[in-house]
Coordinates of C-alpha atoms in Angstrom, one line a residue:
M1 CA 217.1 132.2 4.3
Q2 CA 215.3 131.4 7.1
L3 CA 211.7 132.5 7.7
L4 CA 210.6 133.7 11.0
P5 CA 209.3 131.5 13.5
S6 CA 205.7 133.4 12.8
L7 CA 205.8 132.5 9.6
Q8 CA 206.2 128.6 10.3
D9 CA 203.1 127.7 11.3
N10 CA 200.8 125.0 9.8
D11 CA 199.5 127.1 7.0
S12 CA 201.6 125.5 4.4
L13 CA 198.3 125.3 2.1
Y14 CA 196.9 128.3 0.4
Q15 CA 192.8 128.1 -0.2
I16 CA 192.0 128.5 -3.6
L17 CA 188.9 127.9 -6.0
Y18 CA 187.4 124.5 -5.9
G19 CA 190.2 123.1 -3.7
Q20 CA 193.5 123.5 -1.9
Q21 CA 197.0 124.7 -3.0
R22 CA 200.5 123.8 -1.4
K23 CA 202.2 127.3 -1.5
A24 CA 205.7 125.6 -2.2
V25 CA 204.3 125.0 -5.7
S26 CA 201.7 128.0 -6.3
V27 CA 202.5 130.8 -8.8
Q28 CA 199.5 132.5 -8.0
A29 CA 198.9 136.2 -6.8
I30 CA 197.3 134.9 -3.4
S31 CA 197.7 136.4 0.2
Q32 CA 196.0 134.7 3.2
V33 CA 195.3 135.8 6.9
G34 CA 194.3 132.9 9.7
Q35 CA 191.9 133.4 12.3
R36 CA 194.4 134.4 15.1
D37 CA 195.6 137.4 12.8
L38 CA 191.8 138.5 13.0
N39 CA 191.4 138.4 16.5
R40 CA 194.1 140.9 17.0
T41 CA 191.5 143.5 15.8
F42 CA 188.2 144.2 17.7
S43 CA 185.3 145.4 15.5
T44 CA 182.1 144.4 14.7
S45 CA 182.7 144.1 10.6
L46 CA 185.1 141.6 9.2
H47 CA 186.0 144.0 6.7
G48 CA 187.3 146.1 9.6
M49 CA 189.3 143.1 10.9
L50 CA 190.9 142.6 7.1
A51 CA 192.0 146.2 6.9
G52 CA 196.1 146.3 6.8
R53 CA 196.0 142.4 6.6
L54 CA 196.0 141.7 3.1
A55 CA 198.1 142.9 0.3
G56 CA 196.7 145.2 -1.9
Y57 CA 193.5 144.6 -0.1
N58 CA 192.2 148.4 0.6
V59 CA 189.0 149.3 3.1
S60 CA 187.6 152.3 3.8
Y61 CA 184.5 153.5 5.9
A62 CA 182.7 156.6 5.8
P63 CA 179.4 156.9 7.9
G64 CA 181.2 155.8 11.3
I65 CA 177.4 154.8 12.5
P66 CA 176.9 151.9 14.2
G67 CA 175.2 148.7 12.2
D68 CA 175.8 150.4 8.6
E69 CA 178.2 148.2 7.3
T70 CA 178.9 150.6 4.7
F71 CA 182.3 149.4 3.6
S72 CA 184.2 150.0 0.5
P73 CA 186.8 147.4 0.0
T74 CA 188.9 147.5 -3.6
L75 CA 191.6 145.4 -4.1
R76 CA 193.4 147.2 -7.3
G77 CA 190.9 149.8 -7.4
Q78 CA 188.2 147.0 -8.0
S79 CA 185.6 145.4 -5.6
P80 CA 186.5 141.8 -5.0
M81 CA 183.8 138.8 -5.5
I82 CA 183.3 137.6 -2.1
M83 CA 182.9 133.4 -1.4
I84 CA 182.2 132.0 1.3
D85 CA 183.0 128.2 1.7
G86 CA 182.9 128.0 -2.1
S87 CA 179.7 129.4 -2.5
P88 CA 179.1 133.4 -3.5
A89 CA 178.5 135.3 -0.3
R90 CA 175.4 137.5 -0.1
N91 CA 176.0 139.6 3.1
I92 CA 179.4 139.5 4.9
T93 CA 178.6 141.0 8.1
S94 CA 177.4 137.5 9.0
I95 CA 180.5 136.3 9.7
N96 CA 182.6 136.6 12.4
P97 CA 185.9 135.8 13.5
E98 CA 185.7 133.3 15.7
Q99 CA 183.5 131.1 12.8
I100 CA 186.8 131.8 10.4
E101 CA 189.7 129.5 9.2
S102 CA 191.1 131.5 7.0
V103 CA 190.3 134.6 4.4
T104 CA 192.2 134.3 1.1
L105 CA 192.7 137.3 -1.2
L106 CA 192.9 135.8 -5.0
K107 CA 194.6 138.4 -7.3
D108 CA 195.3 137.7 -10.2
A109 CA 193.7 135.9 -13.5
L110 CA 195.3 132.8 -12.6
A111 CA 194.1 132.6 -9.1
T112 CA 190.7 133.7 -10.3
T113 CA 189.9 131.7 -14.1
M114 CA 187.7 129.1 -12.5
Y115 CA 185.2 131.7 -12.2
G116 CA 185.5 133.3 -15.5
M117 CA 184.5 137.2 -15.8
R118 CA 182.6 137.4 -12.4
A119 CA 185.8 137.3 -10.6
S120 CA 187.8 139.6 -12.8
N121 CA 188.3 141.7 -10.0
G122 CA 189.7 139.4 -7.6
V123 CA 188.1 136.9 -4.8
L124 CA 188.1 137.2 -1.1
L125 CA 187.6 133.4 -0.2
I126 CA 186.3 132.9 3.3
T127 CA 186.6 129.4 5.2
T128 CA 184.8 128.5 8.1
R129 CA 186.2 126.4 10.2
K130 CA 185.3 122.9 10.9
G131 CA 185.2 119.9 13.5
E132 CA 188.6 118.4 14.7
K133 CA 189.5 114.9 14.2
T134 CA 190.1 114.2 18.1
S135 CA 187.7 112.5 20.7
G136 CA 186.1 114.5 23.0
Q137 CA 184.5 117.9 22.8
R138 CA 186.1 121.7 23.1
I139 CA 184.2 124.3 24.6
S140 CA 185.1 127.9 23.8
F141 CA 183.8 131.2 25.1
T142 CA 185.4 134.3 24.1
A143 CA 184.1 138.1 25.4
G144 CA 185.3 141.1 23.7
A145 CA 184.6 144.7 24.8
G146 CA 185.7 147.9 23.7
I147 CA 185.2 151.9 23.2
S148 CA 184.7 153.8 20.2
Q149 CA 185.4 157.8 20.2
I150 CA 186.2 160.4 17.7
L151 CA 190.0 160.2 17.6
K152 CA 190.6 163.7 16.0
S153 CA 188.2 166.7 15.5
Y154 CA 188.4 170.0 14.3
K155 CA 187.8 172.9 16.9
P156 CA 184.9 174.9 16.4
L157 CA 184.8 178.7 16.8
S158 CA 183.4 180.0 19.7
S159 CA 180.3 182.6 19.0
Y160 CA 183.1 185.5 19.9
D161 CA 185.5 184.4 17.5
Y162 CA 183.0 183.3 14.5
A163 CA 181.2 187.0 15.2
R164 CA 184.4 188.8 15.1
L165 CA 186.0 187.0 12.1
Y166 CA 183.0 187.2 9.9
N167 CA 183.0 190.8 10.6
E168 CA 186.5 191.4 9.3
A169 CA 185.5 189.6 6.3
L170 CA 182.9 191.3 5.3
A171 CA 185.3 194.6 5.9
N172 CA 187.4 192.7 3.6
D173 CA 184.8 193.0 1.1
G174 CA 183.7 196.3 1.7
Q175 CA 180.7 195.7 3.3
P176 CA 179.3 197.0 6.8
A177 CA 179.4 194.7 9.8
I178 CA 176.8 193.0 11.2
Y179 CA 177.8 191.8 14.5
S180 CA 177.8 195.4 16.7
Q181 CA 180.3 196.1 20.0
Q182 CA 177.5 194.9 22.5
D183 CA 176.9 191.7 20.2
L184 CA 180.9 191.0 20.4
D185 CA 180.9 191.6 24.2
H186 CA 177.9 189.3 24.9
Y187 CA 179.4 186.9 23.0
R188 CA 182.6 187.0 25.3
N189 CA 181.5 187.2 28.3
G190 CA 178.1 185.3 27.9
T191 CA 176.0 187.8 29.8
D192 CA 173.0 186.8 27.1
P193 CA 173.1 183.2 26.8
Y194 CA 169.4 183.4 24.8
G195 CA 170.0 186.1 22.8
H196 CA 173.8 185.6 22.2
P197 CA 174.6 181.9 22.7
N198 CA 178.0 180.2 22.7
V199 CA 176.9 176.6 22.1
D200 CA 179.4 173.7 21.6
W201 CA 177.0 171.0 19.7
R202 CA 179.4 168.3 20.2
D203 CA 179.2 168.3 23.7
E204 CA 175.0 168.8 23.1
V205 CA 174.7 165.9 20.6
L206 CA 177.7 163.3 21.1
K207 CA 178.8 161.3 23.8
K208 CA 182.3 160.7 24.3
N209 CA 182.8 157.2 23.9
A210 CA 180.6 154.4 23.0
L211 CA 180.9 150.6 24.2
T212 CA 181.2 147.8 21.9
Q213 CA 180.2 144.1 23.2
R214 CA 180.6 140.8 21.5
Y215 CA 180.6 137.5 23.0
D216 CA 181.0 134.2 21.1
L217 CA 180.1 130.7 22.4
N218 CA 181.4 127.6 20.1
I219 CA 181.8 123.8 20.5
S220 CA 183.9 121.9 18.4
G221 CA 184.7 118.1 18.4
S222 CA 184.2 114.8 16.9
R223 CA 182.2 111.5 17.6
G224 CA 182.6 108.1 15.4
N225 CA 182.5 109.3 11.9
A226 CA 180.9 113.1 12.6
R227 CA 183.0 116.4 13.3
Y228 CA 180.7 119.1 14.3
F229 CA 182.0 122.6 15.0
V230 CA 178.7 124.7 16.3
D231 CA 178.9 128.7 17.2
L232 CA 176.9 131.1 18.7
N233 CA 177.5 135.0 18.7
Y234 CA 176.0 137.8 20.1
T235 CA 177.0 141.6 19.4
N236 CA 176.3 145.0 20.8
Q237 CA 177.5 148.3 19.8
A238 CA 175.9 151.5 21.2
G239 CA 175.8 154.6 18.9
P240 CA 177.1 157.7 19.5
F241 CA 174.2 160.0 20.0
Q242 CA 172.9 162.0 23.1
T243 CA 169.9 160.4 24.6
A244 CA 167.1 161.6 26.8
S245 CA 165.1 159.9 29.7
F246 CA 162.0 161.4 28.8
N247 CA 161.7 159.2 26.1
K248 CA 160.0 155.3 26.1
Y249 CA 162.0 154.5 23.0
N250 CA 165.5 154.1 22.3
T251 CA 166.6 157.1 19.9
N252 CA 170.3 156.4 19.6
A253 CA 171.9 154.8 16.7
D254 CA 173.0 151.5 18.1
M255 CA 173.3 147.5 16.4
Q256 CA 172.1 144.4 18.1
R257 CA 173.5 141.6 16.3
Y258 CA 172.5 137.3 16.7
L259 CA 174.4 135.1 14.5
V260 CA 174.2 131.0 15.1
R261 CA 176.4 128.4 12.6
S262 CA 176.7 124.5 12.7
N263 CA 179.3 123.1 10.3
V264 CA 178.6 119.3 10.7
D265 CA 181.0 117.1 8.4
V266 CA 180.1 113.0 8.2
Q267 CA 182.1 110.1 6.6
I268 CA 178.8 107.9 5.6
N269 CA 181.0 105.3 4.1
R270 CA 183.9 104.2 3.0
S271 CA 183.5 106.1 -0.2
I272 CA 181.1 108.9 0.5
S273 CA 181.6 112.2 2.9
A274 CA 178.8 114.7 3.4
S275 CA 178.9 118.1 5.2
L276 CA 175.8 120.3 6.1
N277 CA 176.8 124.0 6.9
L278 CA 173.7 126.2 8.6
H279 CA 173.6 129.5 8.8
G280 CA 171.4 132.2 10.7
R281 CA 171.5 135.9 11.3
I282 CA 169.2 138.1 13.0
Q283 CA 169.8 142.1 13.5
N284 CA 167.9 144.9 14.6
N285 CA 169.7 148.6 13.7
N286 CA 168.8 151.5 15.5
E287 CA 168.9 155.4 14.7
P288 CA 167.2 159.1 15.6
G289 CA 164.5 160.5 13.8
G290 CA 166.8 163.1 12.7
F291 CA 168.7 160.6 11.0
G292 CA 172.2 159.8 11.4
P293 CA 174.3 161.2 8.6
S294 CA 171.9 164.4 8.3
I295 CA 172.9 165.2 12.3
M296 CA 176.4 165.0 12.1
Q297 CA 176.2 167.2 8.5
G298 CA 174.4 170.0 10.7
L299 CA 177.1 169.5 13.5
L300 CA 179.7 170.7 10.6
N301 CA 176.9 173.6 8.8
T302 CA 175.8 175.0 12.5
P303 CA 178.2 177.8 14.2
N304 CA 178.3 178.0 18.2
N305 CA 176.3 181.4 17.9
A306 CA 173.3 180.0 15.9
Y307 CA 170.6 179.5 18.5
P308 CA 170.4 178.5 22.3
V309 CA 169.7 174.7 22.5
L310 CA 166.4 175.2 24.7
N311 CA 164.9 178.9 25.5
P312 CA 164.0 180.2 28.9
D313 CA 160.1 178.6 28.6
G314 CA 162.1 175.1 27.8
S315 CA 161.0 175.3 23.8
L316 CA 164.0 174.1 21.4
G317 CA 165.6 177.0 20.4
G318 CA 166.0 178.3 16.3
N319 CA 164.9 180.6 13.6
P320 CA 164.4 180.7 10.1
A321 CA 167.7 180.4 9.0
Y322 CA 168.3 177.7 11.2
P323 CA 164.9 175.6 11.6
D324 CA 166.3 172.4 12.7
N325 CA 167.5 172.7 16.2
L326 CA 170.3 169.4 16.3
Y327 CA 168.9 168.6 19.8
G328 CA 166.0 168.3 18.9
E329 CA 166.9 166.1 15.7
T330 CA 168.6 163.7 18.1
V331 CA 166.4 163.2 21.1
R332 CA 162.7 164.4 20.1
S333 CA 162.4 163.6 16.6
G334 CA 161.1 159.9 17.0
Y335 CA 163.3 156.8 15.5
A336 CA 164.2 154.6 12.0
N337 CA 164.4 150.8 13.3
L338 CA 165.9 148.3 10.4
Y339 CA 165.1 144.9 11.2
A340 CA 166.8 142.0 9.0
R341 CA 167.0 137.9 9.2
E342 CA 169.0 135.6 7.0
I343 CA 168.9 132.1 7.1
N344 CA 171.2 129.7 5.0
A345 CA 172.1 126.0 4.3
E346 CA 174.6 124.1 2.3
L347 CA 174.7 120.5 1.6
N348 CA 178.0 119.2 -0.2
I349 CA 178.8 115.1 -1.0
K350 CA 181.9 114.1 -2.2
A351 CA 182.6 110.5 -3.5
D352 CA 185.6 108.5 -3.9
L353 CA 185.8 106.7 -7.1
G354 CA 189.2 105.1 -6.5
D355 CA 187.7 101.6 -7.3
I356 CA 187.2 103.0 -10.7
T357 CA 191.0 104.6 -10.9
K358 CA 193.3 105.3 -8.2
G359 CA 192.7 109.4 -6.9
L360 CA 189.1 110.0 -9.0
W361 CA 186.6 111.7 -7.2
F362 CA 183.0 113.5 -7.5
R363 CA 181.8 116.0 -5.6
I364 CA 178.4 117.8 -5.7
G365 CA 176.8 120.5 -3.8
G366 CA 174.1 123.1 -3.6
S367 CA 173.1 126.3 -1.0
F368 CA 170.0 128.5 -0.3
Y369 CA 170.1 131.6 0.9
T370 CA 167.0 133.9 1.9
N371 CA 166.8 137.1 4.1
F372 CA 164.1 139.7 4.7
T373 CA 164.5 143.1 6.1
E374 CA 162.2 145.7 7.0
Y375 CA 162.6 149.7 7.4
I376 CA 160.0 151.3 9.8
V377 CA 160.4 154.9 9.8
R378 CA 158.5 156.7 13.1
V379 CA 159.6 160.5 13.3
K380 CA 157.7 163.4 14.0
Q381 CA 158.3 167.2 13.2
N382 CA 159.2 170.2 15.9
A383 CA 158.4 173.7 15.8
V384 CA 161.6 175.7 17.1
Y385 CA 161.2 179.4 18.5
Q386 CA 163.2 182.4 18.7
L387 CA 163.4 184.4 21.5
Y388 CA 162.5 188.3 20.9
V389 CA 163.3 190.9 23.3
D390 CA 161.2 194.6 22.6
P391 CA 164.3 197.0 23.6
S392 CA 161.4 199.6 24.0
S393 CA 159.5 197.8 26.8
G394 CA 161.4 195.0 27.8
G395 CA 158.6 192.3 27.2
T396 CA 159.4 189.4 25.6
T397 CA 157.7 187.0 22.6
Y398 CA 159.1 183.9 20.6
L399 CA 158.7 184.0 16.5
K400 CA 157.9 180.2 15.2
T401 CA 159.3 178.7 13.0
G402 CA 157.8 175.2 11.9
E403 CA 155.1 173.2 12.6
D404 CA 155.0 170.6 15.7
T405 CA 153.9 167.2 14.5
D406 CA 152.5 163.7 15.5
M407 CA 155.2 160.7 15.4
G408 CA 154.0 158.9 12.1
N409 CA 154.3 155.0 11.7
V410 CA 155.5 154.1 8.2
R411 CA 157.0 151.0 6.8
E412 CA 159.2 152.9 4.6
S413 CA 160.1 149.8 2.9
S414 CA 160.5 145.7 2.8
S415 CA 162.3 143.0 0.8
T416 CA 163.1 139.5 0.4
E417 CA 165.9 137.7 -1.6
R418 CA 166.5 134.2 -2.5
F419 CA 169.4 132.9 -3.5
F420 CA 170.1 129.0 -4.9
Y421 CA 173.4 127.6 -6.0
T422 CA 174.9 124.8 -7.0
D423 CA 178.0 123.2 -8.5
A424 CA 179.3 120.0 -9.2
Q425 CA 183.0 118.9 -9.8
L426 CA 184.8 115.9 -11.4
G427 CA 188.8 115.8 -9.7
W428 CA 191.5 113.2 -10.4
T429 CA 194.5 113.7 -8.2
R430 CA 197.4 111.2 -8.5
G431 CA 201.3 110.8 -8.6
F432 CA 203.4 108.8 -10.4
G433 CA 206.9 108.5 -9.1
D434 CA 208.3 112.0 -8.8
H435 CA 205.5 113.0 -11.4
H436 CA 202.2 114.5 -9.9
F437 CA 199.0 115.8 -11.9
N438 CA 196.0 117.4 -10.5
A439 CA 192.9 117.5 -12.9
L440 CA 189.6 119.0 -12.5
V441 CA 186.2 120.0 -14.3
G442 CA 183.2 121.4 -13.0
M443 CA 180.4 123.5 -13.5
N444 CA 178.3 125.8 -11.2
Y445 CA 174.5 127.6 -11.7
D446 CA 173.6 130.3 -9.8
N447 CA 169.9 131.9 -9.6
R448 CA 169.2 135.0 -8.1
I449 CA 165.7 136.4 -7.0
L450 CA 165.9 139.9 -5.8
G451 CA 162.8 141.6 -4.1
S452 CA 160.8 142.8 -7.5
Q453 CA 163.8 142.4 -9.8
L454 CA 163.5 140.3 -12.8
P455 CA 165.3 136.8 -11.6
Q456 CA 169.0 136.5 -12.6
F457 CA 171.1 133.3 -13.2
F458 CA 174.7 132.3 -14.3
L459 CA 175.8 129.5 -15.6
G460 CA 179.2 128.4 -15.8
G461 CA 182.1 125.9 -16.8
N462 CA 185.4 125.3 -15.7
A463 CA 188.8 123.0 -15.9
R464 CA 192.0 123.0 -14.3
L465 CA 195.1 121.0 -15.2
Q466 CA 198.4 121.1 -12.3
Y467 CA 201.7 119.3 -13.0
D468 CA 204.5 119.5 -11.4
F469 CA 207.5 117.4 -10.9
R470 CA 209.5 116.8 -7.7
K471 CA 212.4 114.7 -6.6
N472 CA 213.1 113.9 -3.3
T473 CA 216.5 114.2 -1.7
S474 CA 218.2 113.6 1.6
S475 CA 219.3 117.0 2.6
R476 CA 216.2 119.5 3.6
P477 CA 217.1 123.2 1.7
P478 CA 216.8 126.2 4.2
W479 CA 213.6 127.3 2.5
A480 CA 211.4 124.5 3.2
T481 CA 208.8 124.3 6.1
T482 CA 207.6 121.2 6.0
A483 CA 208.8 117.8 6.4
P484 CA 212.4 116.8 5.8
T485 CA 211.2 115.2 2.5
A486 CA 211.2 118.6 0.9
T487 CA 211.4 119.2 -2.7
T488 CA 214.5 120.7 -4.4
R489 CA 213.6 120.9 -8.0
T490 CA 210.0 121.7 -8.9
A491 CA 208.5 122.7 -12.1
A492 CA 204.9 124.2 -12.1
M493 CA 202.5 123.7 -14.9
Q494 CA 198.8 125.2 -14.3
H495 CA 196.2 125.6 -17.3
S496 CA 192.4 126.8 -16.1
L497 CA 189.7 127.0 -19.4
R498 CA 186.3 128.9 -18.2
S499 CA 183.4 129.8 -20.1
G500 CA 179.9 130.6 -18.9
S501 CA 177.3 133.2 -19.6
A502 CA 175.0 135.1 -17.3
G503 CA 171.8 136.9 -17.1
T504 CA 168.6 136.1 -18.7
S505 CA 169.6 135.0 -22.3
P506 CA 172.5 132.8 -22.1
K507 CA 174.9 133.0 -24.8
K508 CA 178.4 131.1 -25.5
A509 CA 181.5 132.8 -24.0
S510 CA 185.2 132.4 -25.5
S511 CA 187.8 130.5 -23.3
T512 CA 190.9 131.9 -22.8
P513 CA 193.8 129.3 -21.6
L514 CA 195.9 130.8 -19.0
A515 CA 199.3 128.8 -18.6
Q516 CA 202.3 129.7 -16.5
H517 CA 205.5 127.6 -16.1
A518 CA 208.2 127.8 -13.6
E519 CA 212.0 127.8 -14.4
A520 CA 212.7 124.5 -16.5
A521 CA 214.0 121.3 -13.9
G522 CA 217.4 121.3 -13.2
H523 CA 217.7 124.7 -13.5
L524 CA 215.4 126.2 -10.7
R525 CA 216.0 128.2 -7.3
P526 CA 214.0 129.0 -4.7
H527 CA 211.7 131.7 -5.4
R528 CA 209.1 133.4 -3.2
Q529 CA 206.8 136.0 -4.7
C530 CA 205.0 138.6 -2.9
L531 CA 202.1 140.9 -4.1

């Protein structure tokens, strides 16, 4: 068996919890995708880029409103835990593809047991880019643009067909028709646009398409003992709703987002290295005062003959059965704005303890995250009017429904969240001829303050032991994708322990050892597992 060239990249390592693992010895259920594949899909959200890229990872998205990131990702019917650079993630919308090195999906218990029950539904592990160990500097600029449009939508009935079929339905129930032949003639011929309207509300409320733009500038490189990666990103996603020039404010549902990320790695001395990752986001979401989901629902429930967009005097059309004019809800009802900002800082220090014993190391890290969101609603109500023509005199009057109100200014809600996470690991990696060992023990602590809720904390410990036997031969097997010193016989054993507690009352949790063995040495054969 020969792998395709697209699979023979430098991705011979899996990112796993607290480290990396060679694919050749991995017996875990893992899927991984790199930056190159992510950039093949143009989306303002990482969830949208991951759709169809990871086996078993399903993504659904219902709202369709720009900036509304209510994606529903599932792994085997459950929502996986999300981690960025080894820390529990708070907001995946803060990541763009140019900042990502790889995205790894850990699916089974063997892959996730290092994080205990919090990872029982699987883990989506995101690894961001680092500076390259090359001299000089690399500057990259990416500009992208796309158009969003409704790919498929049902065609609404014309007013004539709606009225005709409505009469037919009443007749089937033994009831009299409510539309006369004269009404049907007006609808069919369009001779009375105000008394017998035929309005395609999708054309009146929605645009044919909406433009999305994304610009990214990153600088990476190394100098001396330091490596760096700096990324600046701007995204602008226009909304699908019509706007009016007489408004001095934006009534469309759109989103603007600014992202900045800085990853710096420094080799302090022969034994100690450190990394500092900083990230920030500012985002503004806007929507019309009638609110996007309500307007979209109204498009489904309003027939073409319900009322005209505007009456002859310029007032909004409507009646007691339809008191909300969809056009008025879109461009004459004010707007609502959601403002969000966040900052995240991570510091990691790693010490090589090889002077004590070869392969021994220690790592400690911590991260602090805070965000602030504010939702401001500036909306107003509009009265609607129904034109009435007196059949005897021919005079016209307007029947009013509802009241006109001034625009309000309400701070609907605001919230602040703070997260503090720290972990430490002691590891040992050593080889003795054909025998290789990798051991790790660690602890982590996660403290969360979510607005006015009671503080939460999670405390856990973990351990992992790996062993493999590799006997080098002069011949290279056909399935090998690395150097000619590939292995023909491999025995792998992984043993992971996890115990932890969560909440405001810590308690001891039972540890469940998991072990999985490859086939006995001397009887092994090439094996590739795909889930």
